mmCIF file of C-alpha atoms in Angstrom:
data_model
loop_
_atom_site.group_PDB
_atom_site.id
_atom_site.type_symbol
_atom_site.label_atom_id
_atom_site.label_comp_id
_atom_site.label_asym_id
_atom_site.label_seq_id
_atom_site.Cartn_x
_atom_site.Cartn_y
_atom_site.Cartn_z
ATOM 1 C CA MET A 1 136.033 130.056 82.828
ATOM 2 C CA ALA A 2 133.570 128.351 85.176
ATOM 3 C CA ASP A 3 133.922 124.606 85.449
ATOM 4 C CA ALA A 4 131.221 122.266 84.135
ATOM 5 C CA GLU A 5 129.602 121.764 87.522
ATOM 6 C CA THR A 6 129.039 125.462 88.205
ATOM 7 C CA MET A 7 127.660 125.949 84.672
ATOM 8 C CA VAL A 8 124.845 123.462 85.332
ATOM 9 C CA LYS A 9 121.868 125.001 87.062
ATOM 10 C CA ARG A 10 121.249 123.101 90.255
ATOM 11 C CA GLY A 11 118.016 121.234 90.686
ATOM 12 C CA THR A 12 115.433 122.030 93.328
ATOM 13 C CA LEU A 13 114.512 119.718 96.187
ATOM 14 C CA TYR A 14 110.787 119.623 96.970
ATOM 15 C CA GLY A 15 109.550 118.166 100.244
ATOM 16 C CA VAL A 16 105.967 117.346 99.301
ATOM 17 C CA GLY A 17 103.293 116.377 101.799
ATOM 18 C CA VAL A 18 100.984 113.752 100.295
ATOM 19 C CA GLY A 19 98.471 113.764 103.150
ATOM 20 C CA PRO A 20 97.332 111.002 105.494
ATOM 21 C CA GLY A 21 96.219 108.357 103.007
ATOM 22 C CA ASP A 22 93.435 109.311 100.625
ATOM 23 C CA PRO A 23 95.118 110.457 97.360
ATOM 24 C CA GLU A 24 92.276 112.938 96.806
ATOM 25 C CA LEU A 25 93.437 114.862 99.886
ATOM 26 C CA MET A 26 96.696 115.796 98.175
ATOM 27 C CA THR A 27 96.983 119.472 97.268
ATOM 28 C CA VAL A 28 96.921 120.638 93.658
ATOM 29 C CA LYS A 29 100.522 121.785 94.077
ATOM 30 C CA ALA A 30 101.586 118.358 95.336
ATOM 31 C CA TRP A 31 99.876 116.701 92.365
ATOM 32 C CA ARG A 32 101.541 119.104 89.898
ATOM 33 C CA LEU A 33 105.035 118.572 91.261
ATOM 34 C CA ILE A 34 104.706 114.802 91.537
ATOM 35 C CA SER A 35 103.203 114.381 88.072
ATOM 36 C CA THR A 36 106.112 116.202 86.420
ATOM 37 C CA ALA A 37 108.988 115.017 88.631
ATOM 38 C CA PRO A 38 112.062 113.494 86.977
ATOM 39 C CA VAL A 39 113.155 111.974 90.290
ATOM 40 C CA ILE A 40 110.860 110.736 93.082
ATOM 41 C CA ALA A 41 112.440 110.035 96.481
ATOM 42 C CA TYR A 42 110.825 108.352 99.487
ATOM 43 C CA LEU A 43 111.619 106.448 102.647
ATOM 44 C CA VAL A 44 110.916 102.771 103.228
ATOM 45 C CA ALA A 45 110.915 101.396 106.768
ATOM 46 C CA ASN A 46 113.102 98.319 107.178
ATOM 47 C CA GLY A 47 112.953 97.578 103.457
ATOM 48 C CA LYS A 48 109.141 97.426 103.350
ATOM 49 C CA ASP A 49 106.765 99.307 101.075
ATOM 50 C CA SER A 50 106.431 103.081 101.298
ATOM 51 C CA THR A 51 103.035 104.443 102.318
ATOM 52 C CA ALA A 52 103.928 107.844 100.863
ATOM 53 C CA ARG A 53 104.732 106.234 97.510
ATOM 54 C CA ASP A 54 101.499 104.237 97.600
ATOM 55 C CA ILE A 55 99.474 107.411 98.186
ATOM 56 C CA ALA A 56 101.154 109.267 95.319
ATOM 57 C CA LEU A 57 101.417 106.295 92.955
ATOM 58 C CA PRO A 58 98.509 107.302 90.652
ATOM 59 C CA PHE A 59 100.348 110.534 89.842
ATOM 60 C CA ILE A 60 103.980 109.391 89.526
ATOM 61 C CA PRO A 61 105.202 109.483 85.894
ATOM 62 C CA ASP A 62 106.093 106.122 84.394
ATOM 63 C CA ASP A 63 109.555 107.404 83.431
ATOM 64 C CA ALA A 64 110.383 108.960 86.817
ATOM 65 C CA GLU A 65 113.490 107.648 88.532
ATOM 66 C CA HIS A 66 112.790 106.255 92.006
ATOM 67 C CA LEU A 67 115.272 107.026 94.762
ATOM 68 C CA VAL A 68 114.558 104.722 97.696
ATOM 69 C CA ILE A 69 115.981 105.527 101.131
ATOM 70 C CA ASP A 70 115.875 102.524 103.454
ATOM 71 C CA MET A 71 115.250 103.656 107.032
ATOM 72 C CA PRO A 72 115.996 101.161 109.822
ATOM 73 C CA MET A 73 113.369 101.612 112.544
ATOM 74 C CA ARG A 74 115.488 101.403 115.686
ATOM 75 C CA VAL A 75 115.486 103.061 119.087
ATOM 76 C CA GLU A 76 119.150 103.961 118.590
ATOM 77 C CA ARG A 77 119.674 107.160 116.587
ATOM 78 C CA GLU A 78 122.890 106.190 114.767
ATOM 79 C CA PRO A 79 121.368 103.855 112.116
ATOM 80 C CA GLY A 80 118.776 106.489 111.244
ATOM 81 C CA GLU A 81 121.374 109.253 111.012
ATOM 82 C CA LYS A 82 123.425 107.118 108.614
ATOM 83 C CA ALA A 83 120.332 106.514 106.477
ATOM 84 C CA TYR A 84 119.675 110.261 106.280
ATOM 85 C CA ASP A 85 123.322 110.863 105.363
ATOM 86 C CA PHE A 86 123.030 108.286 102.565
ATOM 87 C CA GLY A 87 119.736 109.723 101.358
ATOM 88 C CA ALA A 88 121.038 113.283 101.341
ATOM 89 C CA ALA A 89 124.123 112.256 99.366
ATOM 90 C CA ALA A 90 122.034 110.348 96.811
ATOM 91 C CA ILE A 91 119.653 113.288 96.367
ATOM 92 C CA ALA A 92 122.581 115.700 96.031
ATOM 93 C CA VAL A 93 123.880 113.757 93.025
ATOM 94 C CA HIS A 94 120.698 114.586 91.132
ATOM 95 C CA LEU A 95 120.537 118.190 92.329
ATOM 96 C CA LYS A 96 124.124 118.830 91.250
ATOM 97 C CA ALA A 97 123.260 117.492 87.802
ATOM 98 C CA GLY A 98 120.359 119.941 87.520
ATOM 99 C CA ARG A 99 117.553 117.454 88.135
ATOM 100 C CA ASP A 100 114.692 118.368 90.459
ATOM 101 C CA VAL A 101 113.883 115.846 93.189
ATOM 102 C CA VAL A 102 110.450 115.427 94.771
ATOM 103 C CA MET A 103 110.624 113.841 98.218
ATOM 104 C CA LEU A 104 107.309 112.253 99.156
ATOM 105 C CA CYS A 105 106.257 112.796 102.757
ATOM 106 C CA GLU A 106 103.308 111.238 104.555
ATOM 107 C CA GLY A 107 101.090 113.905 106.075
ATOM 108 C CA ASP A 108 103.011 117.176 106.294
ATOM 109 C CA PRO A 109 106.804 117.362 105.777
ATOM 110 C CA PHE A 110 107.414 119.604 108.802
ATOM 111 C CA PHE A 111 104.942 117.999 111.214
ATOM 112 C CA TYR A 112 107.023 115.256 112.848
ATOM 113 C CA GLY A 113 108.167 114.393 109.340
ATOM 114 C CA SER A 114 111.425 112.683 108.392
ATOM 115 C CA PHE A 115 111.965 115.243 105.640
ATOM 116 C CA MET A 116 113.188 117.756 108.234
ATOM 117 C CA TYR A 117 116.399 115.745 108.613
ATOM 118 C CA LEU A 118 117.096 115.817 104.888
ATOM 119 C CA PHE A 119 116.184 119.499 104.823
ATOM 120 C CA ALA A 120 118.824 120.152 107.498
ATOM 121 C CA ARG A 121 121.459 118.403 105.382
ATOM 122 C CA LEU A 122 120.614 119.926 101.986
ATOM 123 C CA ALA A 123 118.765 123.249 102.230
ATOM 124 C CA ARG A 124 121.884 125.348 102.768
ATOM 125 C CA ASP A 125 123.431 124.178 99.500
ATOM 126 C CA TYR A 126 120.453 123.604 97.190
ATOM 127 C CA PRO A 127 117.156 125.369 96.463
ATOM 128 C CA THR A 128 114.590 123.670 98.683
ATOM 129 C CA ILE A 129 110.818 124.150 98.800
ATOM 130 C CA VAL A 130 108.463 122.622 101.352
ATOM 131 C CA VAL A 131 104.888 121.853 100.262
ATOM 132 C CA PRO A 132 102.592 121.331 103.270
ATOM 133 C CA GLY A 133 100.018 118.566 103.414
ATOM 134 C CA VAL A 134 96.998 117.433 105.410
ATOM 135 C CA THR A 135 98.070 115.932 108.739
ATOM 136 C CA SER A 136 96.818 112.702 110.269
ATOM 137 C CA ILE A 137 95.561 114.662 113.263
ATOM 138 C CA THR A 138 93.228 116.922 111.299
ATOM 139 C CA ALA A 139 92.197 113.929 109.179
ATOM 140 C CA SER A 140 91.379 111.976 112.348
ATOM 141 C CA ALA A 141 89.174 114.768 113.696
ATOM 142 C CA ALA A 142 87.374 114.979 110.352
ATOM 143 C CA ALA A 143 86.842 111.207 110.323
ATOM 144 C CA MET A 144 85.352 111.367 113.818
ATOM 145 C CA GLY A 145 83.185 114.335 112.918
ATOM 146 C CA ARG A 146 84.359 116.285 115.947
ATOM 147 C CA PRO A 147 86.429 119.501 115.998
ATOM 148 C CA LEU A 148 89.813 119.363 117.680
ATOM 149 C CA SER A 149 89.122 122.570 119.562
ATOM 150 C CA ALA A 150 86.754 125.531 119.703
ATOM 151 C CA ARG A 151 86.920 129.156 120.830
ATOM 152 C CA ASN A 152 89.660 129.438 123.499
ATOM 153 C CA GLU A 153 90.299 125.732 123.949
ATOM 154 C CA VAL A 154 93.891 124.533 123.726
ATOM 155 C CA VAL A 155 94.704 121.429 121.730
ATOM 156 C CA LYS A 156 97.973 119.612 122.432
ATOM 157 C CA VAL A 157 99.951 117.205 120.283
ATOM 158 C CA LEU A 158 101.641 114.654 122.525
ATOM 159 C CA PRO A 159 104.113 111.998 121.372
ATOM 160 C CA ALA A 160 103.453 108.792 123.282
ATOM 161 C CA THR A 161 107.211 108.417 123.651
ATOM 162 C CA LEU A 162 107.222 111.068 126.396
ATOM 163 C CA GLU A 163 107.781 109.982 129.987
ATOM 164 C CA ALA A 164 104.611 108.964 131.811
ATOM 165 C CA ASP A 165 104.790 111.847 134.290
ATOM 166 C CA ARG A 166 105.101 114.415 131.494
ATOM 167 C CA LEU A 167 102.190 112.896 129.570
ATOM 168 C CA ARG A 168 100.020 112.887 132.682
ATOM 169 C CA GLU A 169 100.853 116.527 133.396
ATOM 170 C CA GLU A 170 100.083 117.629 129.837
ATOM 171 C CA LEU A 171 96.775 115.782 129.739
ATOM 172 C CA MET A 172 95.734 117.345 133.036
ATOM 173 C CA THR A 173 96.120 120.848 131.560
ATOM 174 C CA SER A 174 94.499 120.529 128.134
ATOM 175 C CA GLU A 175 90.987 120.697 126.714
ATOM 176 C CA SER A 176 91.825 118.264 123.931
ATOM 177 C CA ALA A 177 94.869 116.255 122.911
ATOM 178 C CA ALA A 178 96.118 114.216 119.990
ATOM 179 C CA ILE A 179 98.457 111.414 121.033
ATOM 180 C CA ILE A 180 100.731 110.163 118.258
ATOM 181 C CA LYS A 181 103.531 107.617 117.882
ATOM 182 C CA VAL A 182 101.564 105.246 120.119
ATOM 183 C CA GLY A 183 102.588 101.754 118.953
ATOM 184 C CA ARG A 184 103.981 99.751 121.846
ATOM 185 C CA HIS A 185 103.340 102.646 124.257
ATOM 186 C CA LEU A 186 99.594 101.940 124.307
ATOM 187 C CA PRO A 187 99.572 100.281 127.775
ATOM 188 C CA LYS A 188 101.228 103.393 129.238
ATOM 189 C CA ILE A 189 98.682 105.665 127.560
ATOM 190 C CA ARG A 190 95.767 103.495 128.629
ATOM 191 C CA ASN A 191 97.000 103.509 132.240
ATOM 192 C CA ILE A 192 97.440 107.292 132.351
ATOM 193 C CA LEU A 193 94.027 107.958 130.846
ATOM 194 C CA GLY A 194 92.492 105.528 133.323
ATOM 195 C CA LEU A 195 94.106 107.299 136.279
ATOM 196 C CA LEU A 196 92.787 110.638 134.993
ATOM 197 C CA ASP A 197 89.311 109.183 134.363
ATOM 198 C CA LEU A 198 89.645 110.048 130.663
ATOM 199 C CA ALA A 199 89.507 106.604 129.061
ATOM 200 C CA THR A 200 85.866 107.080 128.055
ATOM 201 C CA ARG A 201 86.754 110.391 126.375
ATOM 202 C CA ALA A 202 89.385 108.869 124.085
ATOM 203 C CA HIS A 203 89.049 107.341 120.619
ATOM 204 C CA VAL A 204 91.563 105.404 118.543
ATOM 205 C CA ILE A 205 91.727 106.326 114.855
ATOM 206 C CA ILE A 206 93.676 103.792 112.804
ATOM 207 C CA LYS A 207 94.835 104.703 109.274
ATOM 208 C CA ALA A 208 92.690 107.813 108.941
ATOM 209 C CA THR A 209 91.258 108.321 105.406
ATOM 210 C CA HIS A 210 92.596 104.949 104.180
ATOM 211 C CA GLU A 211 90.117 102.440 102.790
ATOM 212 C CA ASP A 212 90.578 100.306 105.917
ATOM 213 C CA GLN A 213 90.228 103.209 108.369
ATOM 214 C CA GLN A 214 88.972 102.306 111.858
ATOM 215 C CA ILE A 215 87.525 104.490 114.621
ATOM 216 C CA ILE A 216 87.247 102.713 117.968
ATOM 217 C CA PRO A 217 86.512 103.980 121.498
ATOM 218 C CA LEU A 218 89.658 103.347 123.516
ATOM 219 C CA ALA A 219 87.588 101.570 126.166
ATOM 220 C CA ASP A 220 86.592 98.991 123.518
ATOM 221 C CA PHE A 221 90.101 98.472 122.117
ATOM 222 C CA THR A 222 91.652 95.362 123.671
ATOM 223 C CA GLU A 223 95.034 95.095 121.913
ATOM 224 C CA ASP A 224 98.294 96.183 123.591
ATOM 225 C CA THR A 225 99.820 97.828 120.514
ATOM 226 C CA LEU A 226 98.632 100.053 117.702
ATOM 227 C CA PRO A 227 99.740 100.233 114.066
ATOM 228 C CA TYR A 228 102.181 103.027 113.247
ATOM 229 C CA PHE A 229 99.539 105.119 111.481
ATOM 230 C CA SER A 230 97.306 105.582 114.507
ATOM 231 C CA THR A 231 96.159 108.559 116.565
ATOM 232 C CA ILE A 232 94.355 108.777 119.888
ATOM 233 C CA LEU A 233 92.118 111.820 120.275
ATOM 234 C CA VAL A 234 91.242 112.763 123.833
ATOM 235 C CA TYR A 235 88.668 115.399 124.730
ATOM 236 C CA THR A 236 89.442 116.359 128.306
ATOM 237 C CA GLY A 237 87.400 119.563 128.541
ATOM 238 C CA ALA A 238 83.678 120.223 128.603
ATOM 239 C CA GLU A 239 81.445 118.299 126.210
ATOM 240 C CA ALA A 240 80.984 120.981 123.565
ATOM 241 C CA TRP A 241 79.935 118.804 120.606
#
């Protein structure tokens, strides 16, 4: 006779993209899963509020259990790996008991999303479904009213954490680029764009689609850091729009 654990149907883990900020940009599928979820999981950075939870809050059931995963934002990888181990173990408790878990993900779960690390730990043992969402990059282009690329143009996504030489090389061989994870790397980005004579072709988009969204030409932005939810769009090719 099968033991009690194997008799219980395992729950499904859903990695659900909630989009860049505006709750109305969530997909119908994301809304359906969130609004019926028995367990809602999400990351908080250094014990602070969760942007993903805030976006989805209007749709989270009052009786849903919240599973909070505290993520220390450090350069070292070990604290983050331990947080993912803890989160995966906590989620697994619910899945083993037959409860579905909806993991809220800012933007898209598989586009530089933290969910990929939980997916790697859990997908082999539990049913796992990824629900894509609107990314901050496409939201930023929409907010600016300018396409990311057209016809045969190549658009690149460049993490600001790359070495300066690599960033310079990539920007020299692209028609348009979206620079993410800027934060404290802004002086490096500003210097590279200045050397390539591209500073006037770059815009900073802060908190795209949020109520306090800002769009600022990089040449007019005087601070040395950017908030986490920021993107720099650079149009290096011909002026097509």
